[in-house]
Coordinates of C-alpha atoms (C1' of nucleotides) in Angstrom, one line a residue:
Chain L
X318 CA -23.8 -5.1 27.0
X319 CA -21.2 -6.6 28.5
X320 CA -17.7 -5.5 27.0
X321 CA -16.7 -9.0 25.5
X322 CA -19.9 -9.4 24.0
X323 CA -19.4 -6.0 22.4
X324 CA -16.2 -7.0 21.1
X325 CA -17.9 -10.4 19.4
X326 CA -20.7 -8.3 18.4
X327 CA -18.2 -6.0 16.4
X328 CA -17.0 -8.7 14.5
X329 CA -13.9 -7.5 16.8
X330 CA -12.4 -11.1 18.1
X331 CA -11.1 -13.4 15.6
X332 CA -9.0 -15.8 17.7
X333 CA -8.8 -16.2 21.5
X334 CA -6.5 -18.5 23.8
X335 CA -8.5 -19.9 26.0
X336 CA -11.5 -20.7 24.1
X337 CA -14.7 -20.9 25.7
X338 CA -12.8 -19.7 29.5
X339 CA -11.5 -16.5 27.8
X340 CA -14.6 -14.5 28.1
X341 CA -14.8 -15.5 31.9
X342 CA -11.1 -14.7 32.6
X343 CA -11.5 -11.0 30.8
X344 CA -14.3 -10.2 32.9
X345 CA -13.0 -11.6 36.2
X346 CA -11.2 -8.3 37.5
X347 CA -8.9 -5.3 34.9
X348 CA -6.2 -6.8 33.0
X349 CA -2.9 -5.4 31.7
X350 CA -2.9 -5.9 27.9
X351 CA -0.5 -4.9 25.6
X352 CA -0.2 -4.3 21.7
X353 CA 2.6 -3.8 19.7
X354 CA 3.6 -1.5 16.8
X355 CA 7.0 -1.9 14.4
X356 CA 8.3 1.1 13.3
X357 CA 8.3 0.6 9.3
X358 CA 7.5 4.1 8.7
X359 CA 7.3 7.6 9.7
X360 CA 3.9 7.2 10.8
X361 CA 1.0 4.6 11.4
X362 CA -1.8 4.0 8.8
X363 CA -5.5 3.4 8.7
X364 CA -4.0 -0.2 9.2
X365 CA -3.3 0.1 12.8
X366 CA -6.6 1.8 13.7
X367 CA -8.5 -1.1 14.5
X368 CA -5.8 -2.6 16.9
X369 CA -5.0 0.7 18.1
X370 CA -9.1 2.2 19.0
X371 CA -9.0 -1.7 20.5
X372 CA -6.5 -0.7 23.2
X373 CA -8.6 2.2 23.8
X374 CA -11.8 0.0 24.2
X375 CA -10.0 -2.0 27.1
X376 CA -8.9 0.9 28.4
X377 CA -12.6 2.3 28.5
X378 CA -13.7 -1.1 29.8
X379 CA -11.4 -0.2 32.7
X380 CA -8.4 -2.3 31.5
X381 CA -4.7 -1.2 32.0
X382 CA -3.3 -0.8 28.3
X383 CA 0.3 -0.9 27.1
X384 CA 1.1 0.7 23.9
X385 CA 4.7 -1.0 22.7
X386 CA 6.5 0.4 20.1
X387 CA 9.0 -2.1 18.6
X388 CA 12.4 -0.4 18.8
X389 CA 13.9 -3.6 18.4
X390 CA 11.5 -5.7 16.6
X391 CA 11.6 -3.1 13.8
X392 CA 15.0 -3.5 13.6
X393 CA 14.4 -7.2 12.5
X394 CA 11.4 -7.0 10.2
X395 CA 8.2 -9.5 10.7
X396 CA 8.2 -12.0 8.3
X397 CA 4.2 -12.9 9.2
X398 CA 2.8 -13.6 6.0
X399 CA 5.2 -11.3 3.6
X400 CA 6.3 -12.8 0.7
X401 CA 9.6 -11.6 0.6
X402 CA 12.2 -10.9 2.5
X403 CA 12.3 -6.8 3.5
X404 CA 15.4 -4.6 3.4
X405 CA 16.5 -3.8 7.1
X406 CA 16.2 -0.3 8.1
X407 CA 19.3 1.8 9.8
X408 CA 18.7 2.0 13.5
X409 CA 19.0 5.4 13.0
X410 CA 16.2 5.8 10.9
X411 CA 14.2 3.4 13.3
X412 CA 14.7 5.6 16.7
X413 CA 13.1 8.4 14.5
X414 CA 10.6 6.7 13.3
X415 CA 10.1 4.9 17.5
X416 CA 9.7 8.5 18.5
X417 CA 7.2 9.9 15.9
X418 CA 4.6 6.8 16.8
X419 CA 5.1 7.3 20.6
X420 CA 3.5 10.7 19.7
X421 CA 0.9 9.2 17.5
X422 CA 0.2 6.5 19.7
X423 CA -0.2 8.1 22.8
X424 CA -3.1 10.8 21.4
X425 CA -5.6 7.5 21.3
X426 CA -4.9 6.4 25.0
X427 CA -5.6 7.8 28.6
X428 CA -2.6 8.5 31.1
X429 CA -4.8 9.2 34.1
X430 CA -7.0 7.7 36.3
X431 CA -6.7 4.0 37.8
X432 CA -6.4 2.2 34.4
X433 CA -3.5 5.2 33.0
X434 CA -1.7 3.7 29.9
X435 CA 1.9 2.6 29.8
X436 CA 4.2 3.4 26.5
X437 CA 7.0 0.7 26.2
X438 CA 9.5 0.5 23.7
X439 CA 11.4 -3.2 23.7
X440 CA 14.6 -1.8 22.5
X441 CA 14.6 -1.2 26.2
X442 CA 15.1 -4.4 27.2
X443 CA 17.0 -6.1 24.3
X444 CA 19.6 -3.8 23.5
X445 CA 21.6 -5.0 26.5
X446 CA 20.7 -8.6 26.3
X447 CA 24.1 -10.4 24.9
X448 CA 23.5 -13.1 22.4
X449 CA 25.0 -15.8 24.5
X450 CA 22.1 -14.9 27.5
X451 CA 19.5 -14.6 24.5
X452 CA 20.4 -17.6 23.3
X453 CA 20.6 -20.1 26.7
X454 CA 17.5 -18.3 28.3
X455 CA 15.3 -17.6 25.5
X456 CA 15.8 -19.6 22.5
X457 CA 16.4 -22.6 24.6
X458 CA 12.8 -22.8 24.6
X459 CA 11.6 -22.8 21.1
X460 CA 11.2 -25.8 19.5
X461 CA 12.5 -25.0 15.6
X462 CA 9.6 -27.5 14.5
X463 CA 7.4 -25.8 15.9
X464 CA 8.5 -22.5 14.5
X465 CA 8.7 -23.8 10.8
X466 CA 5.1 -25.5 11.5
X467 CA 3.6 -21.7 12.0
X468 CA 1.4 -21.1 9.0
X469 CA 2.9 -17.0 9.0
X470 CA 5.7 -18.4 7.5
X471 CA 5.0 -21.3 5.4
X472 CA 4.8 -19.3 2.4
X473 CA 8.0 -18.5 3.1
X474 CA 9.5 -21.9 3.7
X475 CA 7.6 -23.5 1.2
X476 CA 7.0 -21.4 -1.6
X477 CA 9.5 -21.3 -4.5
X478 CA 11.6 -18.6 -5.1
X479 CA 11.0 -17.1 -1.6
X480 CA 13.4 -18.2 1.6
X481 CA 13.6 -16.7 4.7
X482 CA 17.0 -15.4 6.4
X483 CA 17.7 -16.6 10.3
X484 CA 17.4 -12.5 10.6
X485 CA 13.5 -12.6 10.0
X486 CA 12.8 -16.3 11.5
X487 CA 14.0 -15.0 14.8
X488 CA 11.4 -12.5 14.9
X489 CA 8.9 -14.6 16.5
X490 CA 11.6 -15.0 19.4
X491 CA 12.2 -11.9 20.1
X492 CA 8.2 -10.8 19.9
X493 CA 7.4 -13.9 22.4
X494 CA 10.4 -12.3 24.2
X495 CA 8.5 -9.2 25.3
X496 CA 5.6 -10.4 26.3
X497 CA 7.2 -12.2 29.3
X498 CA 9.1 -9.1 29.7
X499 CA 6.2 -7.1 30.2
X500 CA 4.1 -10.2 31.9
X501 CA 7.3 -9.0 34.6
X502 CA 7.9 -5.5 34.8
X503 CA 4.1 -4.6 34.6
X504 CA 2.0 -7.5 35.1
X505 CA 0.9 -8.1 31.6
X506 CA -1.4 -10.6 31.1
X507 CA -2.6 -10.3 27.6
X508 CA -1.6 -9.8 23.9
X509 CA -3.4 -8.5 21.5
X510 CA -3.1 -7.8 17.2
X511 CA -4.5 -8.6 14.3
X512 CA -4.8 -11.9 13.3
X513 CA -1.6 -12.5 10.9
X514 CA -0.2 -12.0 14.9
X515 CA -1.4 -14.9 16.1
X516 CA 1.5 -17.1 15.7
X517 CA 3.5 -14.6 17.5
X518 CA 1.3 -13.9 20.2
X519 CA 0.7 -18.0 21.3
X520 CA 4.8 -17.9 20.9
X521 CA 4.9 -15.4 23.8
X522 CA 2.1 -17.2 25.7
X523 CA 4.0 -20.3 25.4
X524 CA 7.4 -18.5 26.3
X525 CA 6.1 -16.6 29.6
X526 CA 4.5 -19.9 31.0
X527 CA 8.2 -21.4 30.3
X528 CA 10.0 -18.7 31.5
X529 CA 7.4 -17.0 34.8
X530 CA 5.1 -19.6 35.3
X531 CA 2.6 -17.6 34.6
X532 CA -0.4 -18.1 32.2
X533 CA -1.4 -15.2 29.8
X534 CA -3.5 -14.7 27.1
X535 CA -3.7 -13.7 23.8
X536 CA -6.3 -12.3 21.2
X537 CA -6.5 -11.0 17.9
X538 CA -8.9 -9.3 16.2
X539 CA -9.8 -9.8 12.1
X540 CA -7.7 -8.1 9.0
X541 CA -10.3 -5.5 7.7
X542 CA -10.9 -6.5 4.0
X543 CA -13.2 -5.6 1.8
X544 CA -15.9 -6.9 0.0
X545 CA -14.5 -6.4 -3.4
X546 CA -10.9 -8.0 -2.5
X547 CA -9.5 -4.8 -3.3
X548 CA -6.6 -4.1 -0.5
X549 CA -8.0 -1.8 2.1
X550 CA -6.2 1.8 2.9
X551 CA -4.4 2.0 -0.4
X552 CA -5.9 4.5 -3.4
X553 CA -3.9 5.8 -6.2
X554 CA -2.1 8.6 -4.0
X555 CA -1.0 5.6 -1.6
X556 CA -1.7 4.9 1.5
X557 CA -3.9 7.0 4.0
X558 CA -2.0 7.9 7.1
X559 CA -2.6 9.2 10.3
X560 CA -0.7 11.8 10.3
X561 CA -2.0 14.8 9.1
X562 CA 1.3 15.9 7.5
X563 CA 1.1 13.1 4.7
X564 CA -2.7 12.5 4.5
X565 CA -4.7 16.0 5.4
X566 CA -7.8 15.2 7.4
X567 CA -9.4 16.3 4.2
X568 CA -7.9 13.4 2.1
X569 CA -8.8 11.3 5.0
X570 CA -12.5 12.4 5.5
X571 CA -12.7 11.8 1.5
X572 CA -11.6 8.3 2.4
X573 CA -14.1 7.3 4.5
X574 CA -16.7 9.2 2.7
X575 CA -15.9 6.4 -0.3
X576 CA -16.7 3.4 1.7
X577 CA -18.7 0.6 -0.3
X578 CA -21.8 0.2 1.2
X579 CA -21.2 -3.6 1.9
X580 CA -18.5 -2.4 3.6
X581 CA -19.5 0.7 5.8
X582 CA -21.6 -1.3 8.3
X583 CA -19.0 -3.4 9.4
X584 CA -16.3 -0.4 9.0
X585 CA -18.6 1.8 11.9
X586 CA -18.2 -1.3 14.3
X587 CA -14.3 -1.7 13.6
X588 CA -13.6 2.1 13.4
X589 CA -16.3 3.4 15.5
X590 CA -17.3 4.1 19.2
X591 CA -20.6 4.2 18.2
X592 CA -23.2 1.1 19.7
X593 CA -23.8 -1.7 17.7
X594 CA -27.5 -0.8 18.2
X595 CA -27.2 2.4 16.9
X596 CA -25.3 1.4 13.8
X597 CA -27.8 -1.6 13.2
X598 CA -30.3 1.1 13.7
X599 CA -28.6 3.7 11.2
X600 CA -28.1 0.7 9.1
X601 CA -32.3 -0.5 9.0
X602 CA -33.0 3.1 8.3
X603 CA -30.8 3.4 5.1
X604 CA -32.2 0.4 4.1
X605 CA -35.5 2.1 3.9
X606 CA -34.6 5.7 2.6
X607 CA -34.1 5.7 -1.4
X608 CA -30.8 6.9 -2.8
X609 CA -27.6 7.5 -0.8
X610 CA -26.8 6.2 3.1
X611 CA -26.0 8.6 5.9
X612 CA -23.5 5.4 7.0
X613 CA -20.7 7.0 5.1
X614 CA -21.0 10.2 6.3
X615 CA -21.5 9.0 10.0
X616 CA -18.2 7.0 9.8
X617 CA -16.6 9.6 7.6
X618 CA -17.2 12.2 10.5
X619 CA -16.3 9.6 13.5
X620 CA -13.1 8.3 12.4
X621 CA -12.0 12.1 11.0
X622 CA -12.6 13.2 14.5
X623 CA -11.0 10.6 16.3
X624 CA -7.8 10.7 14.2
X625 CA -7.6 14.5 13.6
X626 CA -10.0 16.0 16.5
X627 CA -13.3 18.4 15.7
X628 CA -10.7 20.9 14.2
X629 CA -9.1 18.7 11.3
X630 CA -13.1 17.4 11.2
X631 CA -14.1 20.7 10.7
X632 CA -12.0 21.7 8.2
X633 CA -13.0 18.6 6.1
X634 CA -16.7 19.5 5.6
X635 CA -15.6 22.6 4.7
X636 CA -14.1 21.7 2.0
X637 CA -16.3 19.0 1.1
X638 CA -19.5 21.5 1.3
X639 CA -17.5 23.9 -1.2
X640 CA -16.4 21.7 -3.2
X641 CA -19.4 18.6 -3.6
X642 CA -22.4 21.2 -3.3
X643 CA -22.7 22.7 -6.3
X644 CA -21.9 26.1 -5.0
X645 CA -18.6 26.7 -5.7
X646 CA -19.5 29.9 -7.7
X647 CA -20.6 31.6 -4.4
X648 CA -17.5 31.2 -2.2
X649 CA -16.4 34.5 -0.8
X650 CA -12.9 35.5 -1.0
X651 CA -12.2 34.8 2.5
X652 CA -13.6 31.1 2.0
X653 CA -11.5 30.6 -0.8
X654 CA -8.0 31.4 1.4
X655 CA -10.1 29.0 4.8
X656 CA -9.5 26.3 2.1
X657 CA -6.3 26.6 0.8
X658 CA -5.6 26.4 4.3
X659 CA -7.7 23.9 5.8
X660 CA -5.9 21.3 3.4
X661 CA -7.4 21.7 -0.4
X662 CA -4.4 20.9 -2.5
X663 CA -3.8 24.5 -3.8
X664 CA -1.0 26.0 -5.5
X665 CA -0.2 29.9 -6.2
X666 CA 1.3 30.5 -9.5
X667 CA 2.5 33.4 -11.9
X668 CA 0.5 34.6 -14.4
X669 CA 3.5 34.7 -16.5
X670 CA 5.4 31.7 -15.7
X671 CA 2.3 29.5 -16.3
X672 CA 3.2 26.6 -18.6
X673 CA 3.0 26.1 -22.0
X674 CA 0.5 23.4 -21.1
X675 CA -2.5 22.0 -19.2
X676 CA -0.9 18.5 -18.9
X677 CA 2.0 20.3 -17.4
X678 CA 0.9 22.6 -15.0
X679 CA -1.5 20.1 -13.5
X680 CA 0.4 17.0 -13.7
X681 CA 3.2 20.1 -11.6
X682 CA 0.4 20.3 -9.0
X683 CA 0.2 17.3 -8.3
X684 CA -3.3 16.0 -9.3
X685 CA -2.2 13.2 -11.6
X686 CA 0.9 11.3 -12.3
X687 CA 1.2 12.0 -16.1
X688 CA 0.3 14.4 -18.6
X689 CA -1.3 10.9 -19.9
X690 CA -4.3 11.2 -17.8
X691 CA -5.0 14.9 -18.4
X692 CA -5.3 14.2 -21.9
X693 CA -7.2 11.5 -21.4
X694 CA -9.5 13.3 -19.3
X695 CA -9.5 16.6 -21.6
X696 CA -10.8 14.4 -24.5
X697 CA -13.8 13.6 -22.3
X698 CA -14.5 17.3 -21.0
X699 CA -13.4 15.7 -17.6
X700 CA -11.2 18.4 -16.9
X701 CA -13.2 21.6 -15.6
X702 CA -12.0 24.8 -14.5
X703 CA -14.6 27.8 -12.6
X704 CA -17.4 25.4 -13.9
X705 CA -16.1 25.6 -17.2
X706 CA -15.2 22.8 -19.4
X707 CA -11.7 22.6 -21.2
X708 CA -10.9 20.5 -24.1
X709 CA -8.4 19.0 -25.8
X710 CA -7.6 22.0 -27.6
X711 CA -7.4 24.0 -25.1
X712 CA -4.2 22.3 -23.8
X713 CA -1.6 24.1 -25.1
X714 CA -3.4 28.1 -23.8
X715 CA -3.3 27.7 -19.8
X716 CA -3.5 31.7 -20.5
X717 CA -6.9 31.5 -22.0
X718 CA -8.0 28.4 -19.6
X719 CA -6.9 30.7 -16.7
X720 CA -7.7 34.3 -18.0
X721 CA -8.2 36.3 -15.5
X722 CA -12.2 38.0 -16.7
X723 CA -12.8 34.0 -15.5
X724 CA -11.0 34.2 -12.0
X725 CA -12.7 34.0 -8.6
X726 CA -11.7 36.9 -7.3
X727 CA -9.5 38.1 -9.5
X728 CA -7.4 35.4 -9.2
X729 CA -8.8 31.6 -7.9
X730 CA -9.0 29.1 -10.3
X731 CA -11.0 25.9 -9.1
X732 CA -9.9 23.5 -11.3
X733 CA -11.4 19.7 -11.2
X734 CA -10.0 16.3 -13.1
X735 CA -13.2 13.9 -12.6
X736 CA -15.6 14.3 -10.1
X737 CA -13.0 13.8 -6.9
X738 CA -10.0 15.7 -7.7
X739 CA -10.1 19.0 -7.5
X740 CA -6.8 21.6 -7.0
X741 CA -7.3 25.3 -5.6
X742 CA -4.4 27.7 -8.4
X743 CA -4.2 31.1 -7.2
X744 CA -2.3 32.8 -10.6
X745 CA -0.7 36.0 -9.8
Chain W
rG1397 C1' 33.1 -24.4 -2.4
rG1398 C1' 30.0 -27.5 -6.2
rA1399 C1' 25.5 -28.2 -9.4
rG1400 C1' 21.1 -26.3 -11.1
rG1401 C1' 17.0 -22.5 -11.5
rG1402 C1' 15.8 -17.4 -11.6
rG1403 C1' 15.7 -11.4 -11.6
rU1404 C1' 10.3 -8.5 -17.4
rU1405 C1' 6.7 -2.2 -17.1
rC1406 C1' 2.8 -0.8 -9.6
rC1407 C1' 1.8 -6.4 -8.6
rC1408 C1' 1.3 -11.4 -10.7
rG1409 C1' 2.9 -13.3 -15.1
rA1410 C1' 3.8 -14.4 -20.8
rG1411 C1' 7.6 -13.4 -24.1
rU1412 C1' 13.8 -16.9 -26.1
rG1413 C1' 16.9 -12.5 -32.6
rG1414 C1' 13.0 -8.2 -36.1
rC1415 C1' 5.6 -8.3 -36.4
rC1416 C1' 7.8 -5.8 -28.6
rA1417 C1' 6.7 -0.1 -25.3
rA1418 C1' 6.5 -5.7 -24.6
rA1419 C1' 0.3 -11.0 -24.2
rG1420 C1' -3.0 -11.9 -20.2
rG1421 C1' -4.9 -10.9 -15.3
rG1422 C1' -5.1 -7.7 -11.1
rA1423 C1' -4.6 -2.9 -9.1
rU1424 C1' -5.2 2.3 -10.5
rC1425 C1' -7.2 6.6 -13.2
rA1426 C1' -11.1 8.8 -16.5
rG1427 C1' -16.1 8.4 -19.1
rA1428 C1' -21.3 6.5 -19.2
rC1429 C1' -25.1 4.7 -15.5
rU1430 C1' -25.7 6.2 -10.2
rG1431 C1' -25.6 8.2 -4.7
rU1432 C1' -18.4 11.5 -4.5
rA1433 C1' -21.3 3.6 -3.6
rA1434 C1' -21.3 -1.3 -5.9
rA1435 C1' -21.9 -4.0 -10.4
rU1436 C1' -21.6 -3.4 -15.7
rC1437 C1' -19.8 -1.3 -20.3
rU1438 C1' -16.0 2.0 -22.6
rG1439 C1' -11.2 4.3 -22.7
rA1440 C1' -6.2 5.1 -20.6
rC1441 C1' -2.4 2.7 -18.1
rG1442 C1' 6.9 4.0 -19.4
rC1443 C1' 7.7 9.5 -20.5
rG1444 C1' 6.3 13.5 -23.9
rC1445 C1' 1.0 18.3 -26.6
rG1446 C1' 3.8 16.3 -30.6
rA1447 C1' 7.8 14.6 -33.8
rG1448 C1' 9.8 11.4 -30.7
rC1449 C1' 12.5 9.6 -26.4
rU1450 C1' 13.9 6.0 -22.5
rU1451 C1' 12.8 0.6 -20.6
rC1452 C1' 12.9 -5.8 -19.6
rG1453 C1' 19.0 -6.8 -12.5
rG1454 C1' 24.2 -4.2 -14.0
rU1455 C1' 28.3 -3.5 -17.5
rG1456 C1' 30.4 -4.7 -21.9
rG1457 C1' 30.1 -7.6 -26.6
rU1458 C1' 28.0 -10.3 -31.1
rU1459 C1' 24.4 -8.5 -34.9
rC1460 C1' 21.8 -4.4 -40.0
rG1461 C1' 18.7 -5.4 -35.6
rA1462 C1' 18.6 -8.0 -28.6
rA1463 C1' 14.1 -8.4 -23.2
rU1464 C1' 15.6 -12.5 -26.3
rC1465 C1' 22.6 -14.7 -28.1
rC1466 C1' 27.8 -14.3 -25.6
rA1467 C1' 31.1 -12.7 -21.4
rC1468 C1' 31.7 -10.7 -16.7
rC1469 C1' 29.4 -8.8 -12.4
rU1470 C1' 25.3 -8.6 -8.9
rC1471 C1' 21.1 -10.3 -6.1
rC1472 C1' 17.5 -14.3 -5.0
rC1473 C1' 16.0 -19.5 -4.8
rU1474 C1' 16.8 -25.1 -4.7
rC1475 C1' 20.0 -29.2 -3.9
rC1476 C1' 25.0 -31.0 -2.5
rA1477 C1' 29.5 -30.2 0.6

RNA sequence: GGAGGGGUUCCCGAGUGGCCAAAGGGAUCAGACUGUAAAUCUGACGCGCGAGCUUCGGUGGUUCGAAUCCACCUCCCUCCA
């Protein structure tokens, strides 16, 4: 199929400039697109995936991709559909933050071969531009009506009790102002985002006609929602990351695993290098098989080994076999320690500094936020240690919850809350 | 600089002297049902095992008693200059 159908077929292409010529003018000969990312925190979430495996698609399509990171625009903040204003971030903080997604970034993209990606960062080429130049060459050519027209910020404008400072209106300037920037350094002839972007993407169109007589292109691709309206990428432990440090590739396997089935069909084409054929095919089959999909596990498996390689993939189904098979009880020794270390939240504690309660120790450990939802979860035998259930009254006796003639081993406790959580204590 | 309107528990949003740890909705967590799904029903939802403790932008004050009244401060919004 050709690759622009592909896209369309994926659900991938929300908006195009262009309309009906754009598909035409992509296949024509390899582009140089580009995408940006703001730095807003020390690492990318499941929320830049889809515009991030989109670069790579290009790329394997035999486009030239850029991967921007916004040293400068994250030292603005985009107002694009926030509802409030955002506290600005030291620039200190930002250049850490630049350097960690460089590293992230670069792990999804190609640097060899004809179509090698470039990594760009715009503080590059605004940190030197005076505001008098910025101001004569650049803003010269936006039209403030036009600005305050831009449905990403009419909330903002319009909404009471919301307002938006000069700071954040500006954004839009300096986002436009990059893509003519890198329309002349490197040839770039296309933008691409998700679609809360598109307001800033046709603002750079617009702004490298003006400024390079040249006419680029933009595209952006849908926000992933899903079907319950819930937001997507955010559970009670916060957001899922790509890096490995703040979600573990078990965490994020778990994630995927948990998909909604009216979701996971459209998830394998946005997150997925899989055909559309196949996933239509896997999709016909689980429609025919009683009980549970293989869809899940299939995107589950994909996007774990995209994001954290077959090793961090590995190391999830380890896990998840121990710990959602029912075999628990025959874990060696050995397989206990591979999980502590292949990213089950685990925790080693003395036998005599245990706490004087359940609620404590485990709310410690990390599995809930408050003692609250241990009790609420002891007083409906939710709460199971080795297989064991503990009640209410066991609360205040961790020593006779964790006695050690009912230790793995000697010492492993496995000790669930509810059928996901589950924390490894090793008690000494 | 002037006039007015606001800041409530994760979010939205009620509450204008005691009946308020604070309505309602959403999100989230747990249980039942299932398939580690959805929908539905049930429970929890400031912290604490508990007695109890700490909250309604901040600081003081009035009062037996304040999220609610007063003063000052701070931040946000609207309009005027």
């Amino acid at each position: 199929m050709a690759f622009f159908q592909d896209l369309k077929a994926r659900g991938l292409v929300f908006q195009t400039t262009g309309d009906e010529q754009f598909e035409a003018w992509l296949s024509d000969k390899p582009r140089i697109l580009y995408c940006g990312f703001d730095p807003t925190a020390d690492s990318l979430h499941i929320g830049s995936l889809v515009p991030l495996l989109m670069l790579r698609r290009f790329q394997l399509a035999g486009h030239t991709p850029i991967a921007l990171v916004g040293g400068a625009t994250g030292l603005i903040g985009d107002p694009s559909f926030k509802a409030h204003e955002r506290a600005l971030n030291t620039p200190d903080v930002v250049s850490k933050w630049v350097s960690r997604l460089r590293t992230q970034m670069s792990q999804f993209l190609s640097f060899e071969g004809d179509a090698s990606a470039v990594m760009a960062n715009n503080l590059d080429w605004t940190a030197n531009v005076d505001v008098l130049t910025f101001l004569r060459d650049v803003g010269k050519h936006f039209s403030v009506n036009n600005m305050i027209a831009k449905e990403s910020v009419k909330q903002r404008i319009e909404r009471e009790g919301a307002g938006i400072s000069f700071t954040e209106f500006t954004y839009m300037i300096l986002q436009s102002f990059d893509f003519a920037e890198l329309n002349k350094r490197y040839g770039c002839e296309l933008q691409i985002g998700g679609s809360d972007q598109w307001g800033n993407i046709t603002g750079g169109v617009d702004l490298t006609r003006r400024m390079n007589s040249a006419q680029v292109q933009g595209l952006t691709m849908p926000l992933v929602t899903k079907a319950d309206g819930t937001k997507f990428g955010k559970t009670e432990s916060g957001t899922i990351w790509l890096d490995a440090k703040k979600t573990s590739p078990y965490a994020f396997y778990q994630f995927w695993l948990s998909t909604a089935d009216a979701d996971v069909y459209t998830f394998l084409k946005y997150f997925t290098f899989l055909s559309v054929s196949d996933i239509d095919a896997l999709e016909q089959e689980d429609a025919e098989r009683e009980g549970r999909p293989q869809a899940q596990m299939v995107l589950a498996q994909e996007v774990t080994r995209l994001v954290h390689t077959d090793v961090g993939l590995e190391a999830a189904e380890r896990i998840t076999q121990a710990m959602f098979n029912g075999e628990e009880g025959a874990l060696s020794e050995s397989d206990l320690a591979q999980l502590s270390l292949d990213g089950l939240p685990s925790s080693t504690v003395a036998r005599a500094e245990l706490p004087a309660t359940l609620t404590q120790l485990l709310t410690d450990a990390g599995m809930v936020t408050s003692g609250k939802q241990v009790k609420d979860a002891l007083g409906r035998s939710a709460v199971v240690i080795n297989g064991k259930p503990v009640s209410v009254d066991d609360n205040a006796n961790p020593q006779k919850c964790f006695a050690i003639d009912s230790a793995m081993h000697g010492q492993y406790f496995i000790t669930r809350l509810g059928k996901k959580k589950v924390h490894l204590f090793t008690v000494v």
